[in-house]
Amino acid sequence: MSKRLFFSLKFSAAQQQELLPYQQQALSVCPGAKAVDNDNLHLTLFFLGQVDSAQQQQLVTAAQQINVSAFSLTLDHLACFAKPKILYLAPSVIPDALWQLQQQVAALCKAEGFSDSHDNYRPHITLARHAVCDAEFKQPVAPLTLQVSEFALYQSAQVERRLQYLSLKVIPLRA
């Protein structure tokens, strides 16, 4: 049976809590938007789509070979994707280690036959969906610096009629 999977940075519960004031700020900008559940706040590295169990094991094995150091990520602005109508928090400066991690994850996924759904990687944390906003919207916010020490393979699943992102395998970055 296949699962809907993606690779993402792994944030702690405390880090997800730190994102909540930014989510409230985003919702005040676009009151009709729907907040993403706190447990689902993440920063995608690569969306895989449907993956069978054999492919999942190959991806995990390959991902464990990734060699990138832990890093700091400073998020400093809210912005919007008009399609698919999301408000997000993002960095103005993308750390080299994040680029390296994303490129290595993308390369291993492509080597396993998965295609990238986006041509250019734009790291962001979706705070709200169904946001009717101008694609040009960008608002500076007080910088939030998060320490990133791991990433994970997640499953997107409906649990009791609620979308949940379930961590299947956590992979540490180098100290």
PDB file of N, CA and C in Angstrom, residues 7 23 32 51 77 107 114-115 129 153 162 173:
ATOM      1  N   PHE A   7       9.815  14.882   2.333  1.00  0.00           N
ATOM      2  CA  PHE A   7      10.919  15.179   3.247  1.00  0.00           C
ATOM      3  C   PHE A   7      10.765  16.616   3.719  1.00  0.00           C
ATOM      4  N   GLN A  23       2.010  33.014  13.026  1.00  0.00           N
ATOM      5  CA  GLN A  23       0.776  32.539  12.409  1.00  0.00           C
ATOM      6  C   GLN A  23      -0.370  33.495  12.730  1.00  0.00           C
ATOM      7  N   GLY A  32      -9.724  35.724   6.434  1.00  0.00           N
ATOM      8  CA  GLY A  32     -10.483  34.581   5.924  1.00  0.00           C
ATOM      9  C   GLY A  32      -9.670  33.310   5.791  1.00  0.00           C
ATOM     10  N   VAL A  51       4.162   6.800  -2.491  1.00  0.00           N
ATOM     11  CA  VAL A  51       5.386   6.005  -2.370  1.00  0.00           C
ATOM     12  C   VAL A  51       5.015   4.641  -1.796  1.00  0.00           C
ATOM     13  N   HIS A  77      10.155  37.190   7.225  1.00  0.00           N
ATOM     14  CA  HIS A  77       9.061  37.876   6.531  1.00  0.00           C
ATOM     15  C   HIS A  77       7.897  36.933   6.237  1.00  0.00           C
ATOM     16  N   ALA A 107      18.320  15.266  -5.105  1.00  0.00           N
ATOM     17  CA  ALA A 107      19.106  14.352  -5.947  1.00  0.00           C
ATOM     18  C   ALA A 107      18.783  12.897  -5.620  1.00  0.00           C
ATOM     19  N   PHE A 114      11.627   9.931  -8.641  1.00  0.00           N
ATOM     20  CA  PHE A 114      10.621  10.938  -8.302  1.00  0.00           C
ATOM     21  C   PHE A 114      10.973  12.252  -8.975  1.00  0.00           C
ATOM     22  N   SER A 115       9.950  12.972  -9.423  1.00  0.00           N
ATOM     23  CA  SER A 115      10.206  14.254 -10.084  1.00  0.00           C
ATOM     24  C   SER A 115       9.847  15.391  -9.142  1.00  0.00           C
ATOM     25  N   ARG A 129      -3.831  28.484   5.036  1.00  0.00           N
ATOM     26  CA  ARG A 129      -4.305  28.102   3.697  1.00  0.00           C
ATOM     27  C   ARG A 129      -5.586  28.878   3.378  1.00  0.00           C
ATOM     28  N   LEU A 153      11.389  12.104   7.096  1.00  0.00           N
ATOM     29  CA  LEU A 153      10.447  11.652   6.080  1.00  0.00           C
ATOM     30  C   LEU A 153       9.086  11.632   6.763  1.00  0.00           C
ATOM     31  N   ARG A 162      -8.904  14.459   9.973  1.00  0.00           N
ATOM     32  CA  ARG A 162      -8.034  15.615  10.129  1.00  0.00           C
ATOM     33  C   ARG A 162      -6.702  15.316   9.464  1.00  0.00           C
ATOM     34  N   LEU A 173      21.275  15.698  11.384  1.00  0.00           N
ATOM     35  CA  LEU A 173      22.329  16.367  10.629  1.00  0.00           C
ATOM     36  C   LEU A 173      23.609  16.273  11.462  1.00  0.00           C
TER      37      LEU A 173
END
